[in-house]
Protein backbone atom coordinates (compact mmCIF):
# COMPACT_ATOMS: atom_id res chain seq x y z
CA UNK A 1 0.00 0.00 0.00
CA UNK A 2 1.30 3.46 -0.89
CA UNK A 3 1.87 5.89 1.95
CA UNK A 4 -0.17 9.09 1.50
CA UNK A 5 2.82 11.25 2.44
CA UNK A 6 4.81 9.91 -0.51
CA UNK A 7 2.61 12.02 -2.75
CA UNK A 8 3.08 15.18 -0.72
CA UNK A 9 6.05 17.50 -1.03
CA UNK A 10 8.60 17.02 1.70
CA UNK A 11 8.19 19.70 4.34
CA UNK A 12 11.69 21.15 3.87
CA UNK A 13 11.03 21.64 0.14
CA UNK A 14 7.76 23.46 0.88
CA UNK A 15 9.45 25.73 3.41
CA UNK A 16 12.34 26.45 1.02
CA UNK A 17 9.85 27.38 -1.72
CA UNK A 18 8.04 29.70 0.66
CA UNK A 19 11.26 31.40 1.76
CA UNK A 20 12.31 31.86 -1.86
CA UNK A 21 8.89 33.33 -2.72
CA UNK A 22 9.19 35.79 0.17
CA UNK A 23 12.65 36.88 -1.01
CA UNK A 24 11.46 37.31 -4.62
CA UNK A 25 8.53 39.39 -3.36
CA UNK A 26 10.85 41.60 -1.32
CA UNK A 27 13.13 42.08 -4.33
CA UNK A 28 10.15 42.94 -6.54
CA UNK A 29 8.92 45.52 -4.05
CA UNK A 30 12.36 47.14 -4.02
CA UNK A 31 12.42 47.18 -7.83
CA UNK A 32 9.07 48.99 -7.88
CA UNK A 33 10.25 51.54 -5.34
CA UNK A 34 13.48 52.19 -7.26
CA UNK A 35 11.58 52.60 -10.54
CA UNK A 36 9.21 55.05 -8.87
CA UNK A 37 12.11 57.04 -7.43
CA UNK A 38 13.82 57.10 -10.83
CA UNK A 39 10.53 58.05 -12.54
CA UNK A 40 11.33 55.50 -15.23
CA UNK A 41 8.14 54.19 -16.91
CA UNK A 42 9.82 51.22 -18.62
CA UNK A 43 11.58 50.19 -15.45
CA UNK A 44 8.30 50.58 -13.55
CA UNK A 45 6.43 48.35 -16.01
CA UNK A 46 9.11 45.70 -15.66
CA UNK A 47 9.04 45.98 -11.86
CA UNK A 48 5.25 45.69 -11.80
CA UNK A 49 5.51 42.51 -13.89
CA UNK A 50 8.05 41.20 -11.35
CA UNK A 51 5.64 42.08 -8.57
CA UNK A 52 2.80 40.14 -10.23
CA UNK A 53 5.05 37.11 -10.67
CA UNK A 54 6.11 37.36 -7.03
CA UNK A 55 2.47 37.50 -5.98
CA UNK A 56 1.67 34.32 -7.93
CA UNK A 57 4.71 32.60 -6.41
CA UNK A 58 3.59 33.57 -2.91
CA UNK A 59 0.09 32.28 -3.57
CA UNK A 60 1.47 28.98 -4.86
CA UNK A 61 3.82 28.60 -1.89
CA UNK A 62 0.95 29.44 0.46
CA UNK A 63 -1.16 26.70 -1.13
CA UNK A 64 1.68 24.21 -0.69
CA UNK A 65 1.98 25.08 2.98
CA UNK A 66 -1.77 24.82 3.48
CA UNK A 67 -1.64 21.32 1.96
CA UNK A 68 0.76 20.16 4.67
CA UNK A 69 -0.84 18.39 7.60
CA UNK A 70 1.82 19.46 10.10
CA UNK A 71 -0.08 22.44 11.48
CA UNK A 72 1.67 22.31 14.84
CA UNK A 73 5.15 22.84 13.46
CA UNK A 74 6.47 26.19 14.68
CA UNK A 75 8.52 26.71 11.51
CA UNK A 76 5.40 26.37 9.36
CA UNK A 77 3.52 28.83 11.53
CA UNK A 78 6.36 31.35 11.24
CA UNK A 79 6.75 30.99 7.47
CA UNK A 80 2.98 31.33 6.99
CA UNK A 81 3.06 34.58 8.96
CA UNK A 82 5.99 35.87 6.90
CA UNK A 83 4.17 34.98 3.69
CA UNK A 84 0.99 36.72 4.82
CA UNK A 85 3.01 39.82 5.69
CA UNK A 86 4.72 39.68 2.31
CA UNK A 87 1.38 39.32 0.50
CA UNK A 88 0.00 42.34 2.35
CA UNK A 89 3.12 44.32 1.51
CA UNK A 90 2.82 43.42 -2.17
CA UNK A 91 -0.81 44.53 -2.16
CA UNK A 92 0.18 47.88 -0.68
CA UNK A 93 2.94 48.36 -3.26
CA UNK A 94 0.59 47.29 -6.06
CA UNK A 95 -1.94 49.89 -5.00
CA UNK A 96 0.77 52.52 -5.18
CA UNK A 97 1.74 51.61 -8.74
CA UNK A 98 -1.38 52.81 -10.49
CA UNK A 99 -0.08 54.32 -13.69
CA UNK A 100 -1.62 57.27 -15.46
CA UNK A 101 -3.56 56.22 -18.54
CA UNK A 102 -1.09 57.83 -20.94
CA UNK A 103 1.67 55.46 -19.67
CA UNK A 104 -0.32 52.29 -20.32
N, CA, C and O atoms as a GROMACS GRO file, in nm:
protein
  416
    1UNK      N    1   0.084  -0.117   0.000
    1UNK     CA    2   0.000   0.000   0.000
    1UNK      C    3   0.090   0.124   0.000
    1UNK      O    4   0.192   0.128   0.069
    2UNK      N    5   0.052   0.224  -0.076
    2UNK     CA    6   0.130   0.346  -0.089
    2UNK      C    7   0.099   0.441   0.027
    2UNK      O    8  -0.017   0.464   0.060
    3UNK      N    9   0.203   0.494   0.087
    3UNK     CA   10   0.187   0.589   0.195
    3UNK      C   11   0.139   0.723   0.136
    3UNK      O   12   0.192   0.769   0.035
    4UNK      N   13   0.040   0.783   0.199
    4UNK     CA   14  -0.017   0.909   0.150
    4UNK      C   15   0.090   1.018   0.144
    4UNK      O   16   0.088   1.099   0.051
    5UNK      N   17   0.181   1.020   0.239
    5UNK     CA   18   0.282   1.125   0.244
    5UNK      C   19   0.382   1.117   0.130
    5UNK      O   20   0.451   1.215   0.102
    6UNK      N   21   0.392   1.002   0.064
    6UNK     CA   22   0.481   0.991  -0.050
    6UNK      C   23   0.439   1.086  -0.161
    6UNK      O   24   0.523   1.131  -0.239
    7UNK      N   25   0.313   1.118  -0.169
    7UNK     CA   26   0.261   1.202  -0.275
    7UNK      C   27   0.260   1.349  -0.238
    7UNK      O   28   0.223   1.434  -0.319
    8UNK      N   29   0.300   1.380  -0.116
    8UNK     CA   30   0.308   1.518  -0.072
    8UNK      C   31   0.453   1.565  -0.080
    8UNK      O   32   0.547   1.486  -0.068
    9UNK      N   33   0.470   1.695  -0.101
    9UNK     CA   34   0.605   1.750  -0.103
    9UNK      C   35   0.667   1.736   0.035
    9UNK      O   36   0.600   1.755   0.136
   10UNK      N   37   0.794   1.703   0.039
   10UNK     CA   38   0.860   1.702   0.170
   10UNK      C   39   0.853   1.842   0.233
   10UNK      O   40   0.862   1.943   0.164
   11UNK      N   41   0.837   1.845   0.361
   11UNK     CA   42   0.819   1.970   0.434
   11UNK      C   43   0.932   2.069   0.408
   11UNK      O   44   0.905   2.188   0.387
   12UNK      N   45   1.054   2.025   0.408
   12UNK     CA   46   1.169   2.115   0.387
   12UNK      C   47   1.158   2.182   0.250
   12UNK      O   48   1.188   2.301   0.238
   13UNK      N   49   1.116   2.108   0.149
   13UNK     CA   50   1.103   2.164   0.014
   13UNK      C   51   0.994   2.272   0.013
   13UNK      O   52   1.012   2.376  -0.051
   14UNK      N   53   0.885   2.249   0.081
   14UNK     CA   54   0.776   2.346   0.088
   14UNK      C   55   0.823   2.473   0.157
   14UNK      O   56   0.795   2.584   0.111
   15UNK      N   57   0.894   2.457   0.267
   15UNK     CA   58   0.944   2.573   0.341
   15UNK      C   59   1.046   2.649   0.257
   15UNK      O   60   1.044   2.772   0.255
   16UNK      N   61   1.135   2.579   0.189
   16UNK     CA   62   1.234   2.645   0.102
   16UNK      C   63   1.164   2.724  -0.008
   16UNK      O   64   1.204   2.837  -0.038
   17UNK      N   65   1.061   2.666  -0.069
   17UNK     CA   66   0.985   2.738  -0.173
   17UNK      C   67   0.922   2.865  -0.116
   17UNK      O   68   0.923   2.970  -0.181
   18UNK      N   69   0.868   2.855   0.003
   18UNK     CA   70   0.804   2.970   0.066
   18UNK      C   71   0.907   3.080   0.094
   18UNK      O   72   0.882   3.197   0.068
   19UNK      N   73   1.021   3.041   0.147
   19UNK     CA   74   1.126   3.140   0.176
   19UNK      C   75   1.175   3.208   0.048
   19UNK      O   76   1.199   3.328   0.046
   20UNK      N   77   1.189   3.129  -0.057
   20UNK     CA   78   1.230   3.186  -0.186
   20UNK      C   79   1.124   3.282  -0.238
   20UNK      O   80   1.158   3.389  -0.290
   21UNK      N   81   0.998   3.247  -0.226
   21UNK     CA   82   0.889   3.333  -0.272
   21UNK      C   83   0.888   3.465  -0.195
   21UNK      O   84   0.863   3.571  -0.253
   22UNK      N   85   0.914   3.458  -0.066
   22UNK     CA   86   0.919   3.579   0.017
   22UNK      C   87   1.033   3.668  -0.029
   22UNK      O   88   1.017   3.790  -0.038
   23UNK      N   89   1.150   3.609  -0.057
   23UNK     CA   90   1.265   3.688  -0.101
   23UNK      C   91   1.240   3.752  -0.237
   23UNK      O   92   1.275   3.868  -0.259
   24UNK      N   93   1.179   3.677  -0.330
   24UNK     CA   94   1.146   3.730  -0.462
   24UNK      C   95   1.048   3.847  -0.448
   24UNK      O   96   1.060   3.947  -0.518
   25UNK      N   97   0.951   3.833  -0.359
   25UNK     CA   98   0.853   3.939  -0.336
   25UNK      C   99   0.921   4.065  -0.281
   25UNK      O  100   0.890   4.176  -0.324
   26UNK      N  101   1.012   4.047  -0.189
   26UNK     CA  102   1.085   4.160  -0.132
   26UNK      C  103   1.168   4.230  -0.240
   26UNK      O  104   1.171   4.352  -0.246
   27UNK      N  105   1.234   4.152  -0.324
   27UNK     CA  106   1.313   4.208  -0.433
   27UNK      C  107   1.224   4.284  -0.532
   27UNK      O  108   1.262   4.391  -0.580
   28UNK      N  109   1.108   4.229  -0.561
   28UNK     CA  110   1.015   4.294  -0.654
   28UNK      C  111   0.965   4.427  -0.597
   28UNK      O  112   0.953   4.526  -0.669
   29UNK      N  113   0.936   4.428  -0.468
   29UNK     CA  114   0.892   4.552  -0.405
   29UNK      C  115   1.000   4.659  -0.416
   29UNK      O  116   0.971   4.775  -0.445
   30UNK      N  117   1.124   4.619  -0.392
   30UNK     CA  118   1.236   4.714  -0.402
   30UNK      C  119   1.250   4.765  -0.545
   30UNK      O  120   1.278   4.883  -0.566
   31UNK      N  121   1.232   4.678  -0.643
   31UNK     CA  122   1.242   4.718  -0.783
   31UNK      C  123   1.135   4.822  -0.817
   31UNK      O  124   1.162   4.918  -0.888
   32UNK      N  125   1.015   4.802  -0.765
   32UNK     CA  126   0.907   4.899  -0.788
   32UNK      C  127   0.943   5.033  -0.725
   32UNK      O  128   0.928   5.137  -0.788
   33UNK      N  129   0.990   5.029  -0.604
   33UNK     CA  130   1.025   5.154  -0.534
   33UNK      C  131   1.137   5.228  -0.607
   33UNK      O  132   1.131   5.350  -0.621
   34UNK      N  133   1.238   5.156  -0.653
   34UNK     CA  134   1.348   5.219  -0.726
   34UNK      C  135   1.298   5.279  -0.857
   34UNK      O  136   1.338   5.390  -0.893
   35UNK      N  137   1.212   5.208  -0.927
   35UNK     CA  138   1.158   5.260  -1.054
   35UNK      C  139   1.075   5.385  -1.029
   35UNK      O  140   1.079   5.479  -1.108
   36UNK      N  141   1.000   5.387  -0.920
   36UNK     CA  142   0.921   5.505  -0.887
   36UNK      C  143   1.011   5.623  -0.854
   36UNK      O  144   0.986   5.735  -0.896
   37UNK      N  145   1.117   5.596  -0.778
   37UNK     CA  146   1.211   5.704  -0.743
   37UNK      C  147   1.282   5.759  -0.866
   37UNK      O  148   1.307   5.879  -0.876
   38UNK      N  149   1.314   5.670  -0.960
   38UNK     CA  150   1.382   5.710  -1.083
   38UNK      C  151   1.286   5.770  -1.185
   38UNK      O  152   1.329   5.827  -1.285
   39UNK      N  153   1.156   5.758  -1.160
   39UNK     CA  154   1.053   5.805  -1.254
   39UNK      C  155   1.076   5.747  -1.393
   39UNK      O  156   1.067   5.818  -1.494
   40UNK      N  157   1.104   5.619  -1.397
   40UNK     CA  158   1.133   5.550  -1.523
   40UNK      C  159   1.016   5.459  -1.558
   40UNK      O  160   0.998   5.355  -1.495
   41UNK      N  161   0.934   5.497  -1.658
   41UNK     CA  162   0.814   5.420  -1.691
   41UNK      C  163   0.844   5.276  -1.737
   41UNK      O  164   0.772   5.184  -1.699
   42UNK      N  165   0.949   5.258  -1.816
   42UNK     CA  166   0.982   5.122  -1.862
   42UNK      C  167   1.028   5.035  -1.746
   42UNK      O  168   0.988   4.920  -1.734
   43UNK      N  169   1.110   5.092  -1.662
   43UNK     CA  170   1.158   5.019  -1.545
   43UNK      C  171   1.041   4.987  -1.452
   43UNK      O  172   1.037   4.880  -1.391
   44UNK      N  173   0.946   5.079  -1.441
   44UNK     CA  174   0.830   5.058  -1.355
   44UNK      C  175   0.742   4.945  -1.410
   44UNK      O  176   0.695   4.860  -1.334
   45UNK      N  177   0.722   4.943  -1.541
   45UNK     CA  178   0.642   4.835  -1.601
   45UNK      C  179   0.708   4.700  -1.575
   45UNK      O  180   0.640   4.603  -1.542
   46UNK      N  181   0.838   4.694  -1.591
   46UNK     CA  182   0.911   4.570  -1.566
   46UNK      C  183   0.899   4.529  -1.419
   46UNK      O  184   0.879   4.412  -1.388
   47UNK      N  185   0.912   4.625  -1.330
   47UNK     CA  186   0.904   4.598  -1.186
   47UNK      C  187   0.763   4.552  -1.147
   47UNK      O  188   0.748   4.465  -1.061
   48UNK      N  189   0.662   4.609  -1.209
   48UNK     CA  190   0.525   4.569  -1.180
   48UNK      C  191   0.503   4.425  -1.226
   48UNK      O  192   0.436   4.347  -1.158
   49UNK      N  193   0.560   4.390  -1.341
   49UNK     CA  194   0.550   4.251  -1.389
   49UNK      C  195   0.619   4.156  -1.289
   49UNK      O  196   0.567   4.049  -1.260
   50UNK      N  197   0.735   4.199  -1.238
   50UNK     CA  198   0.806   4.120  -1.135
   50UNK      C  199   0.718   4.103  -1.013
   50UNK      O  200   0.712   3.995  -0.954
   51UNK      N  201   0.650   4.209  -0.975
   51UNK     CA  202   0.564   4.208  -0.857
   51UNK      C  203   0.448   4.109  -0.876
   51UNK      O  204   0.414   4.035  -0.784
   52UNK      N  205   0.390   4.108  -0.994
   52UNK     CA  206   0.280   4.014  -1.023
   52UNK      C  207   0.329   3.869  -1.018
   52UNK      O  208   0.260   3.782  -0.966
   53UNK      N  209   0.447   3.846  -1.072
   53UNK     CA  210   0.505   3.711  -1.067
   53UNK      C  211   0.531   3.671  -0.923
   53UNK      O  212   0.503   3.558  -0.883
   54UNK      N  213   0.584   3.763  -0.845
   54UNK     CA  214   0.611   3.736  -0.703
   54UNK      C  215   0.482   3.704  -0.629
   54UNK      O  216   0.479   3.616  -0.543
   55UNK      N  217   0.376   3.775  -0.663
   55UNK     CA  218   0.247   3.750  -0.598
   55UNK      C  219   0.197   3.608  -0.630
   55UNK      O  220   0.150   3.537  -0.541
   56UNK      N  221   0.208   3.568  -0.755
   56UNK     CA  222   0.167   3.432  -0.793
   56UNK      C  223   0.252   3.328  -0.721
   56UNK      O  224   0.200   3.226  -0.676
   57UNK      N  225   0.382   3.353  -0.711
   57UNK     CA  226   0.472   3.260  -0.641
   57UNK      C  227   0.434   3.248  -0.493
   57UNK      O  228   0.434   3.138  -0.438
   58UNK      N  229   0.401   3.360  -0.431
   58UNK     CA  230   0.359   3.357  -0.291
   58UNK      C  231   0.229   3.278  -0.274
   58UNK      O  232   0.215   3.200  -0.180
   59UNK      N  233   0.136   3.300  -0.365
   59UNK     CA  234   0.009   3.228  -0.357
   59UNK      C  235   0.030   3.078  -0.373
   59UNK      O  236  -0.031   2.998  -0.302
   60UNK      N  237   0.118   3.040  -0.465
   60UNK     CA  238   0.147   2.898  -0.486
   60UNK      C  239   0.215   2.838  -0.363
   60UNK      O  240   0.179   2.729  -0.319
   61UNK      N  241   0.312   2.909  -0.309
   61UNK     CA  242   0.382   2.860  -0.189
   61UNK      C  243   0.285   2.851  -0.072
   61UNK      O  244   0.292   2.757   0.008
   62UNK      N  245   0.195   2.946  -0.062
   62UNK     CA  246   0.095   2.944   0.046
   62UNK      C  247   0.006   2.820   0.032
   62UNK      O  248  -0.026   2.756   0.132
   63UNK      N  249  -0.034   2.789  -0.090
   63UNK     CA  250  -0.116   2.670  -0.113
   63UNK      C  251  -0.041   2.543  -0.074
   63UNK      O  252  -0.100   2.451  -0.016
   64UNK      N  253   0.087   2.538  -0.105
   64UNK     CA  254   0.168   2.421  -0.069
   64UNK      C  255   0.175   2.405   0.082
   64UNK      O  256   0.167   2.293   0.133
   65UNK      N  257   0.190   2.515   0.152
   65UNK     CA  258   0.198   2.508   0.298
   65UNK      C  259   0.063   2.465   0.355
   65UNK      O  260   0.057   2.385   0.448
   66UNK      N  261  -0.044   2.519   0.300
   66UNK     CA  262  -0.177   2.482   0.348
   66UNK      C  263  -0.204   2.333   0.327
   66UNK      O  264  -0.278   2.272   0.404
   67UNK      N  265  -0.143   2.274   0.225
   67UNK     CA  266  -0.164   2.132   0.196
   67UNK      C  267  -0.092   2.041   0.295
   67UNK      O  268  -0.123   1.922   0.304
   68UNK      N  269   0.003   2.096   0.369
   68UNK     CA  270   0.076   2.016   0.467
   68UNK      C  271  -0.014   1.990   0.588
   68UNK      O  272  -0.093   2.075   0.627
   69UNK      N  273  -0.001   1.873   0.644
   69UNK     CA  274  -0.083   1.839   0.760
   69UNK      C  275  -0.008   1.852   0.891
   69UNK      O  276  -0.048   1.795   0.992
   70UNK      N  277   0.099   1.928   0.890
   70UNK     CA  278   0.182   1.946   1.010
   70UNK      C  279   0.155   2.083   1.072
   70UNK      O  280   0.248   2.160   1.094
   71UNK      N  281   0.030   2.112   1.101
   71UNK     CA  282  -0.008   2.244   1.148
   71UNK      C  283   0.066   2.288   1.275
   71UNK      O  284   0.087   2.407   1.296
   72UNK      N  285   0.105   2.195   1.358
   72UNK     CA  286   0.167   2.231   1.485
   72UNK      C  287   0.313   2.273   1.474
   72UNK      O  288   0.369   2.326   1.570
   73UNK      N  289   0.374   2.250   1.360
   73UNK     CA  290   0.515   2.284   1.346
   73UNK      C  291   0.537   2.435   1.356
   73UNK      O  292   0.476   2.512   1.281
   74UNK      N  293   0.622   2.476   1.446
   74UNK     CA  294   0.647   2.619   1.468
   74UNK      C  295   0.705   2.684   1.343
   74UNK      O  296   0.671   2.798   1.312
   75UNK      N  297   0.791   2.614   1.271
   75UNK     CA  298   0.852   2.671   1.151
   75UNK      C  299   0.747   2.701   1.045
   75UNK      O  300   0.755   2.802   0.976
   76UNK      N  301   0.648   2.613   1.031
   76UNK     CA  302   0.540   2.637   0.936
   76UNK      C  303   0.457   2.758   0.977
   76UNK      O  304   0.419   2.839   0.892
   77UNK      N  305   0.430   2.770   1.103
   77UNK     CA  306   0.352   2.883   1.153
   77UNK      C  307   0.426   3.013   1.124
   77UNK      O  308   0.365   3.110   1.079
   78UNK      N  309   0.556   3.015   1.148
   78UNK     CA  310   0.636   3.135   1.124
   78UNK      C  311   0.641   3.170   0.976
   78UNK      O  312   0.624   3.287   0.940
   79UNK      N  313   0.663   3.072   0.890
   79UNK     CA  314   0.675   3.099   0.747
   79UNK      C  315   0.540   3.144   0.692
   79UNK      O  316   0.536   3.229   0.603
   80UNK      N  317   0.430   3.088   0.743
   80UNK     CA  318   0.298   3.133   0.699
   80UNK      C  319   0.277   3.280   0.735
   80UNK      O  320   0.223   3.356   0.656
   81UNK      N  321   0.320   3.318   0.853
   81UNK     CA  322   0.306   3.458   0.896
   81UNK      C  323   0.390   3.549   0.808
   81UNK      O  324   0.346   3.656   0.768
   82UNK      N  325   0.513   3.507   0.777
   82UNK     CA  326   0.599   3.586   0.690
   82UNK      C  327   0.538   3.601   0.551
   82UNK      O  328   0.544   3.708   0.490
   83UNK      N  329   0.479   3.494   0.500
   83UNK     CA  330   0.417   3.498   0.369
   83UNK      C  331   0.295   3.591   0.369
   83UNK      O  332   0.275   3.667   0.275
   84UNK      N  333   0.215   3.584   0.473
   84UNK     CA  334   0.099   3.672   0.482
   84UNK      C  335   0.143   3.818   0.488
   84UNK      O  336   0.082   3.904   0.425
   85UNK      N  337   0.248   3.846   0.563
   85UNK     CA  338   0.301   3.982   0.569
   85UNK      C  339   0.352   4.027   0.432
   85UNK      O  340   0.329   4.140   0.391
   86UNK      N  341   0.420   3.937   0.363
   86UNK     CA  342   0.472   3.968   0.231
   86UNK      C  343   0.359   3.994   0.131
   86UNK      O  344   0.367   4.085   0.050
   87UNK      N  345   0.253   3.912   0.138
   87UNK     CA  346   0.138   3.932   0.050
   87UNK      C  347   0.072   4.068   0.076
   87UNK      O  348   0.034   4.138  -0.018
   88UNK      N  349   0.059   4.105   0.202
   88UNK     CA  350   0.000   4.234   0.235
   88UNK      C  351   0.089   4.348   0.184
   88UNK      O  352   0.039   4.448   0.132
   89UNK      N  353   0.218   4.330   0.198
   89UNK     CA  354   0.312   4.432   0.151
   89UNK      C  355   0.304   4.448   0.000
   89UNK      O  356   0.306   4.560  -0.052
   90UNK      N  357   0.294   4.336  -0.071
   90UNK     CA  358   0.282   4.342  -0.217
   90UNK      C  359   0.153   4.413  -0.257
   90UNK      O  360   0.152   4.493  -0.351
   91UNK      N  361   0.046   4.386  -0.186
   91UNK     CA  362  -0.081   4.453  -0.216
   91UNK      C  363  -0.067   4.604  -0.199
   91UNK      O  364  -0.116   4.681  -0.281
   92UNK      N  365  -0.001   4.645  -0.093
   92UNK     CA  366   0.018   4.788  -0.068
   92UNK      C  367   0.102   4.852  -0.179
   92UNK      O  368   0.071   4.960  -0.227
   93UNK      N  369   0.209   4.783  -0.219
   93UNK     CA  370   0.294   4.836  -0.326
   93UNK      C  371   0.216   4.839  -0.457
   93UNK      O  372   0.227   4.935  -0.533
   94UNK      N  373   0.138   4.734  -0.483
   94UNK     CA  374   0.059   4.729  -0.606
   94UNK      C  375  -0.039   4.845  -0.613
   94UNK      O  376  -0.058   4.904  -0.720
   95UNK      N  377  -0.100   4.877  -0.502
   95UNK     CA  378  -0.194   4.989  -0.500
   95UNK      C  379  -0.125   5.121  -0.530
   95UNK      O  380  -0.186   5.212  -0.586
   96UNK      N  381   0.001   5.130  -0.494
   96UNK     CA  382   0.077   5.252  -0.518
   96UNK      C  383   0.139   5.259  -0.656
   96UNK      O  384   0.210   5.355  -0.687
   97UNK      N  385   0.113   5.160  -0.741
   97UNK     CA  386   0.174   5.161  -0.874
   97UNK      C  387   0.074   5.190  -0.984
   97UNK      O  388   0.100   5.164  -1.101
   98UNK      N  389  -0.040   5.244  -0.947
   98UNK     CA  390  -0.138   5.281  -1.049
   98UNK      C  391  -0.073   5.381  -1.143
   98UNK      O  392  -0.026   5.487  -1.101
   99UNK      N  393  -0.071   5.346  -1.271
   99UNK     CA  394  -0.008   5.432  -1.370
   99UNK      C  395  -0.112   5.521  -1.436
   99UNK      O  396  -0.226   5.480  -1.457
  100UNK      N  397  -0.071   5.643  -1.469
  100UNK     CA  398  -0.162   5.727  -1.546
  100UNK      C  399  -0.195   5.661  -1.680
  100UNK      O  400  -0.114   5.585  -1.733
  101UNK      N  401  -0.312   5.690  -1.733
  101UNK     CA  402  -0.356   5.622  -1.854
  101UNK      C  403  -0.263   5.644  -1.971
  101UNK      O  404  -0.250   5.555  -2.055
  102UNK      N  405  -0.197   5.758  -1.981
  102UNK     CA  406  -0.109   5.783  -2.094
  102UNK      C  407   0.016   5.694  -2.092
  102UNK      O  408   0.083   5.680  -2.194
  103UNK      N  409   0.050   5.633  -1.976
  103UNK     CA  410   0.167   5.546  -1.967
  103UNK      C  411   0.133   5.402  -2.005
  103UNK      O  412   0.223   5.324  -2.034
  104UNK      N  413   0.007   5.367  -2.006
  104UNK     CA  414  -0.032   5.229  -2.032
  104UNK      C  415  -0.018   5.191  -2.172
  104UNK      O  416  -0.047   5.078  -2.209
   0.00000   0.00000   0.00000
